[in-house]
Each structure stands twice: as C-alpha cells, then as structure tokens.
Coordinates of C-alpha atoms in Angstrom, one line a residue:
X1 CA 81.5 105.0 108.0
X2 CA 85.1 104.8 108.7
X3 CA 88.2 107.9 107.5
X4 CA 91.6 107.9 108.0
X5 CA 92.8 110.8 109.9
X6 CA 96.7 110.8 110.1
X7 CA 97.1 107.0 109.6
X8 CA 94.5 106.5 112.1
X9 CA 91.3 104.6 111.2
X10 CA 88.4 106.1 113.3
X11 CA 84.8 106.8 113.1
X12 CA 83.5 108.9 111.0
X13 CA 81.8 110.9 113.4
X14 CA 84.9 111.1 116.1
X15 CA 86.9 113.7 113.8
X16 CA 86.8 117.0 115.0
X17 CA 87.9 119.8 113.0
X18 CA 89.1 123.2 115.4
X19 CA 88.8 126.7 114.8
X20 CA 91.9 127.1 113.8
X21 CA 92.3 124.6 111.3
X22 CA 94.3 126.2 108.7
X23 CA 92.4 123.9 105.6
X24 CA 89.3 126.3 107.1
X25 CA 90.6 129.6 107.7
X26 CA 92.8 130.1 104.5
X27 CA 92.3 126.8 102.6
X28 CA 95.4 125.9 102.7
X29 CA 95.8 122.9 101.4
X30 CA 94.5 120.7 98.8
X31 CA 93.1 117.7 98.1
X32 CA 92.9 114.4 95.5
X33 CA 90.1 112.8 94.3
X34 CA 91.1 109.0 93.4
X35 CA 88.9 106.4 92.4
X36 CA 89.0 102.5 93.6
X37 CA 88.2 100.1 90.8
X38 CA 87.1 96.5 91.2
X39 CA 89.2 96.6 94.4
X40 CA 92.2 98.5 92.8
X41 CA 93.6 102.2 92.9
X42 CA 93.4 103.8 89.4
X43 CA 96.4 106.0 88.7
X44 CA 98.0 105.8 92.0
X45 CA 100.9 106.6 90.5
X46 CA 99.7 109.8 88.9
X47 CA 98.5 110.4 91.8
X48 CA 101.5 110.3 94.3
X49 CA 103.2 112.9 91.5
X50 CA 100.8 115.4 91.5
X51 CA 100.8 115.0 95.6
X52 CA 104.5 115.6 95.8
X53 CA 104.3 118.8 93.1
X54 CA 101.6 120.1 95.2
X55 CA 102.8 120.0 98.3
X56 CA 106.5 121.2 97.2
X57 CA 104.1 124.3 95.8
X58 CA 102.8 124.7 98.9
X59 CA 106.1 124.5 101.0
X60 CA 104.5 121.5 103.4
X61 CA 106.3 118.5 104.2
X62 CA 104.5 115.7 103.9
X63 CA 104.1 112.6 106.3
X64 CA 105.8 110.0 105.6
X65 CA 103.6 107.4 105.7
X66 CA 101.5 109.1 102.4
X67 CA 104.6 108.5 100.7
X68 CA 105.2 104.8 101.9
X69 CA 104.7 101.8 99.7
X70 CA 102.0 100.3 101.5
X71 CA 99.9 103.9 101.5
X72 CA 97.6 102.8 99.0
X73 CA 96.5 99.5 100.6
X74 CA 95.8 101.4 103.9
X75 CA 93.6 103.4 101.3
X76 CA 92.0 99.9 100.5
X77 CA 91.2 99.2 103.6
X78 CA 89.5 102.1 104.2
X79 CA 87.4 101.5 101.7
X80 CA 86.7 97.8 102.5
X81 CA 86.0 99.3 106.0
X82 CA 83.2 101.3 104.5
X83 CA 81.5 98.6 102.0
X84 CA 83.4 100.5 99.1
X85 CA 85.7 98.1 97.3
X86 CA 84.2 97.5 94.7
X87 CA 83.7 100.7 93.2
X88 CA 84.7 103.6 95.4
X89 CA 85.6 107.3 95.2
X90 CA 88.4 108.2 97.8
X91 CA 88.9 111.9 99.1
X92 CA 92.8 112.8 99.7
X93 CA 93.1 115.9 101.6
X94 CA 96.3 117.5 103.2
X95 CA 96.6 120.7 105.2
X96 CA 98.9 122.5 107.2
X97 CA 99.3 121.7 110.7
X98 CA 99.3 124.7 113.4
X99 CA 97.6 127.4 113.8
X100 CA 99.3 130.9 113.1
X101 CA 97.5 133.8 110.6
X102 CA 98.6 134.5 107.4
X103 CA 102.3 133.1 108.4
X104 CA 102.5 129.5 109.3
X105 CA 103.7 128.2 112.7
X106 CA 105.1 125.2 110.9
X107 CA 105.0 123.9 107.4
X108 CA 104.3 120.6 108.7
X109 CA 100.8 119.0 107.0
X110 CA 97.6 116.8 108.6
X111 CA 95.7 114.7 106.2
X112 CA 92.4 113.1 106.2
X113 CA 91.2 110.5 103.3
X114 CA 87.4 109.5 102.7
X115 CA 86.3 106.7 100.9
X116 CA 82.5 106.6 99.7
X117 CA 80.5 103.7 97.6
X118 CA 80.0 105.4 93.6
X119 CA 78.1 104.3 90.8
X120 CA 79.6 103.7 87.4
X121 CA 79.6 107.2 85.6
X122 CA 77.5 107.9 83.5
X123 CA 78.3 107.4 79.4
X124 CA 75.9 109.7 77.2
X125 CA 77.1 112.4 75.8
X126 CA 77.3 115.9 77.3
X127 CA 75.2 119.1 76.3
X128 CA 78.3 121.9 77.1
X129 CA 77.7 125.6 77.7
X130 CA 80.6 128.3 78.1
X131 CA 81.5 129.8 81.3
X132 CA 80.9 133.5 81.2
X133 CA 80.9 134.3 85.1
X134 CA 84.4 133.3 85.6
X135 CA 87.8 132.9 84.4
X136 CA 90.9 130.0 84.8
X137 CA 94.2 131.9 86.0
X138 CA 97.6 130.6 85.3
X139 CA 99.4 130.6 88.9
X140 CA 101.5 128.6 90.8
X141 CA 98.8 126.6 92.4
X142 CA 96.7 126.2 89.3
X143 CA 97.9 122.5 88.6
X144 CA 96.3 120.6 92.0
X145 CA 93.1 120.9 93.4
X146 CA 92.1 122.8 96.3
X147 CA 93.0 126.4 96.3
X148 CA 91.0 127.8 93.5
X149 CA 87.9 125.4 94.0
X150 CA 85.5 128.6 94.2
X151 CA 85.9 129.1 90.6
X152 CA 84.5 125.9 89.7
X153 CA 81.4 126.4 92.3
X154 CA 80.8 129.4 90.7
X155 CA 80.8 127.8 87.5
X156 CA 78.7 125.0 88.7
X157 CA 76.3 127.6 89.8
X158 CA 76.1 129.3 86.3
X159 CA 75.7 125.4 85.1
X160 CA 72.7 124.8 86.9
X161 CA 71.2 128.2 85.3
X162 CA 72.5 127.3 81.6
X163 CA 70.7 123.6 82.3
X164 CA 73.8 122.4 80.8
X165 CA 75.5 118.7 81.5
X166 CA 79.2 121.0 82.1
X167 CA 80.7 124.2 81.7
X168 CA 83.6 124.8 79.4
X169 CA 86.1 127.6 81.1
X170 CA 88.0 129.8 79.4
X171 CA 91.3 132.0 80.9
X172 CA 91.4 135.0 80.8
X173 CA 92.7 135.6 76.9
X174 CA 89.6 133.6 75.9
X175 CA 91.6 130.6 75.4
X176 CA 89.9 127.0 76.1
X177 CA 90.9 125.5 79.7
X178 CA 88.7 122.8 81.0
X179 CA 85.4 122.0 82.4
X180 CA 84.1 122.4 85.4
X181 CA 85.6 119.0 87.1
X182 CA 87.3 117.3 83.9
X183 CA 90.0 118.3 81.5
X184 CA 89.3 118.9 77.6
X185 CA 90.5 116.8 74.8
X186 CA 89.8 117.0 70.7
X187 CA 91.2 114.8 68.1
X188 CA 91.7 115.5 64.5
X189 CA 93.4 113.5 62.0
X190 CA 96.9 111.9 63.7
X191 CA 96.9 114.6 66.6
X192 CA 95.6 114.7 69.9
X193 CA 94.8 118.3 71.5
X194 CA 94.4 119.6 75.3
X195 CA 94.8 122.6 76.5
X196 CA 98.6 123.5 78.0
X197 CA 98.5 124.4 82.1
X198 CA 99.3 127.6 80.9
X199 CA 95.9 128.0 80.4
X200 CA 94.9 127.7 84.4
X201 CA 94.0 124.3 84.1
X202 CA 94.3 121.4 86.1
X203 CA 96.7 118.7 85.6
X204 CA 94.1 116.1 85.7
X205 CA 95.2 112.3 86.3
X206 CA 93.3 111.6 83.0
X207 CA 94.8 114.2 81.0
X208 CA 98.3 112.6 82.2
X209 CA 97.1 109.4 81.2
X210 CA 95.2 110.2 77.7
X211 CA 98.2 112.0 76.7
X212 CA 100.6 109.1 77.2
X213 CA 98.6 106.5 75.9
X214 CA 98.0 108.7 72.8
X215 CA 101.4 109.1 72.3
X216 CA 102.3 105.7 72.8
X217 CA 99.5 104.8 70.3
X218 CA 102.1 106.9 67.4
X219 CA 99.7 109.6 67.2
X220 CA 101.3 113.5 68.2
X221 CA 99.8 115.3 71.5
X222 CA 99.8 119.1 71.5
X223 CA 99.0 120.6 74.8
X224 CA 97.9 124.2 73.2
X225 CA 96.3 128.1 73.8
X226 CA 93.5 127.8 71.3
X227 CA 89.8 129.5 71.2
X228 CA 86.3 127.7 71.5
X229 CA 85.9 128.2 68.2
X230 CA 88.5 125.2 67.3
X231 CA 86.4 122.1 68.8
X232 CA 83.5 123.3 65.6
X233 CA 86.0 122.0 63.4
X234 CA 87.4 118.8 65.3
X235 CA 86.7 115.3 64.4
X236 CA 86.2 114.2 68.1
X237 CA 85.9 116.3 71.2
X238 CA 85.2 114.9 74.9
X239 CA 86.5 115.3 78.3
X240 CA 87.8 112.8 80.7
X241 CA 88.8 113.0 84.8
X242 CA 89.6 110.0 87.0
X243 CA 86.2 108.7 86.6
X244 CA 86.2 107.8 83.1
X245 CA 85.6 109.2 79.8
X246 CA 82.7 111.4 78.0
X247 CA 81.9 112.4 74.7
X248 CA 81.0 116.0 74.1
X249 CA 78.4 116.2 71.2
X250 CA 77.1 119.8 71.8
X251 CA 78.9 123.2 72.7
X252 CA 76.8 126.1 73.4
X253 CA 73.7 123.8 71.4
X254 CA 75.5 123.4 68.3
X255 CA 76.3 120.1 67.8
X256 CA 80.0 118.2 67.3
X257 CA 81.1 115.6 65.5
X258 CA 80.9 112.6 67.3
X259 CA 83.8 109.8 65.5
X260 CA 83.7 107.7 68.5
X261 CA 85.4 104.9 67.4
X262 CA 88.7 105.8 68.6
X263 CA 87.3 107.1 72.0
X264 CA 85.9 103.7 72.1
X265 CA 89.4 102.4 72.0
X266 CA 91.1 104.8 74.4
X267 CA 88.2 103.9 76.5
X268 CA 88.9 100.4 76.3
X269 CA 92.4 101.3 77.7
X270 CA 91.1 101.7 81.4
X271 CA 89.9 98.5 81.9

C-alpha cells in the first residue's frame, strides 16, 4: 500500500511519525474523510471548503499544493496506486509542523492522505439508541473533524453496550446533534430539518449537500435546536455522511415512520 505524505507518494511502511509530532502530542490537527466513487471524488468541492474553514480555525497555513487544481487527481492516483479506484475511502489529514509545547514553533502544516479499498455501505435501516455518556459542545472547532474525536469513541463505546446500529448525541441542553459518524436529518410535510452547528455538530459534506439539493428541490430547510422527542412525530427520519444515505426506523426501540419514497429520490441524487 501506497500514502501520500507531503506530495510525496511512498510506501506505506517508509512513513515515520516522531515524538514530537504535534498531530500526537496535542492533536492538533484534523482530518477529512472523502470517498472515491467509480473512479471519481465525491464532494471535492465541499470538501476543499470545509479544509480551508478548518485550517483558518486552526491558524495553519496550508500547502499549496492541497489547494492546487490538480490536488484531487494526485488523490486518484493514490488510490489507483493502491487497487482502490473503483470504490475507495481516502483519509485527509493535516497537522502542524514543528515541534514546540503548548505554543507552536510555526503555524506551518504536514499532511498525509490514505486511500483504502471499501465496500458499498450498507442500506437497511438503523436500530438508534441515545447517547447518555457524553455530550456535543458548541466551540470553535466543533465544525471539522479531528479535535473532539474522543467524544464519538466514547459514544461508539456506549454503542457497542446498547447493541445499537448508532448513537444519537445530544448537547448539552438536550438538544438533538448527530450520530456518532453521520449527521441527522427528518422530513415532514414541505420542510426539511437538521440540526444547526450550534448544536456541536459537525458540518458534514452530506448535510451540505442534502440541504442544497432539498432546497433546490422547492422544499424549506431549517437547521434547528430541537429535542429527541421531535423525530416521534416526523414523517421521515435518517442520517447521511459521505458514504451514502440511511434510513432510521427505530429510536431508543420505538419505531419511526419510514415514508421512504422521497429518500429514495434524494438517494437517487448521488449517482
């Protein structure tokens, strides 16, 4: 298997990671998941958005060459290099350079990107269970992946013990947020609901995406600070990330309703 490791294509077992790596001491950093489809980039240019907002967060200046034109073909290639084009995931990540404690001997960043053969996800629909071990907090950082990925461990962790398909988060007012690695969406009537980022979550590429095609369909999007209690009394409710689409037919064992003919359509919008 073959990475990229600052615009370099090298073995996978020739990168090194040193002590002083700043993406292992203080995690500080963050990283994309994007997905290669039929030997395409889904969402690349979601993607390159939520890299620049990221890394403005984070103060690092990013290399050039992630912002070049021809950035996601080298990303093809890597997967082509690894037997991966035809349906691949693809690991972004992007770190400060230097060494340095708690203050930063440079804000420049290093970046690495993986590419890995995946299988189609799957399409049944998921059993959810509420988080109760942990919270979503509103922050800066909150949008991008990376620095608060121990929350979602810890929620996968209280998955594993709820034998449930996904966790449902909540903030810290009790307000729905996400799931563990997908954003939240429910439909009723004309209107299309997510949670707002005030809530902690993510801003997912799919969410982007759902919420634009929605809108471009004439129906309204509200990005809202609502309770669990609200997807008992929607029409449709399922999550999506940049792997596709779910339906949600059960939270906490009580069971949804499941009109999935217009997730059929949305779904229909990826291909």
């Amino acid at each position: 298997m073959y990475l990229l490791f600052n615009n370099q294509l090298i073995p996978e077992d020739e990168m090194l990671f040193y002590r002083h790596n700043r993406a292992l001491q203080y995690n500080d950093g963050f990283f994309e998941t994007i997905m290669v489809i039929q030997g395409a980039i889904r969402f690349w240019p979601y993607h390159q958005d939520r890299i620049r907002a990221a890394a403005a967060a984070l103060h690092l200046d990013l290399p050039p060459e992630l912002l070049h034109s021809d950035f996601p073909e080298r990303l093809l290639h890597l997967a082509s290099q690894n037997n991966a084009l035809h349906f691949a995931r693809l690991k972004l990540k992007i770190w400060r350079s230097g060494a340095g404690l708690y203050t930063p001997e440079t804000n420049k960043a290093d970046w690495v990107a993986t590419a890995n053969p995946a299988s189609a996800p799957a399409s049944s629909p998921l059993s959810v269970g509420i988080c109760t071990h942990v919270s979503t907090c509103n922050s800066p950082f909150s949008f991008f992946k990376g620095p608060n990925a121990l929350l979602y461990v810890m929620a996968g962790i209280e998955k594993k013990e709820q034998e449930k398909d996904d966790m449902l988060l909540l903030d810290g007012q009790g307000f729905v947020a996400e799931l563990i690695s997908s954003s939240i969406f429910w439909k009723n009537g004309t209107t299309v609901f997510t949670p707002a980022l005030e809530t902690g979550c993510i801003k997912g590429i799919m969410r982007t995406h759902v919420l634009h095609w929605a809108q471009q369909q004439g129906l309204r999007v509200e990005e809202v600070k609502r309770e669990p209690e609200v997807l008992q009394e929607a029409e449709l409710v399922f999550s999506g990330n940049v792997t596709g689409l779910r339906l949600i037919d059960k939270i906490n064992d009580k069971p949804l309703e499941t009109n999935e003919l217009w997730l059929q359509q949305l779904k229909e919008s990826l291909t």
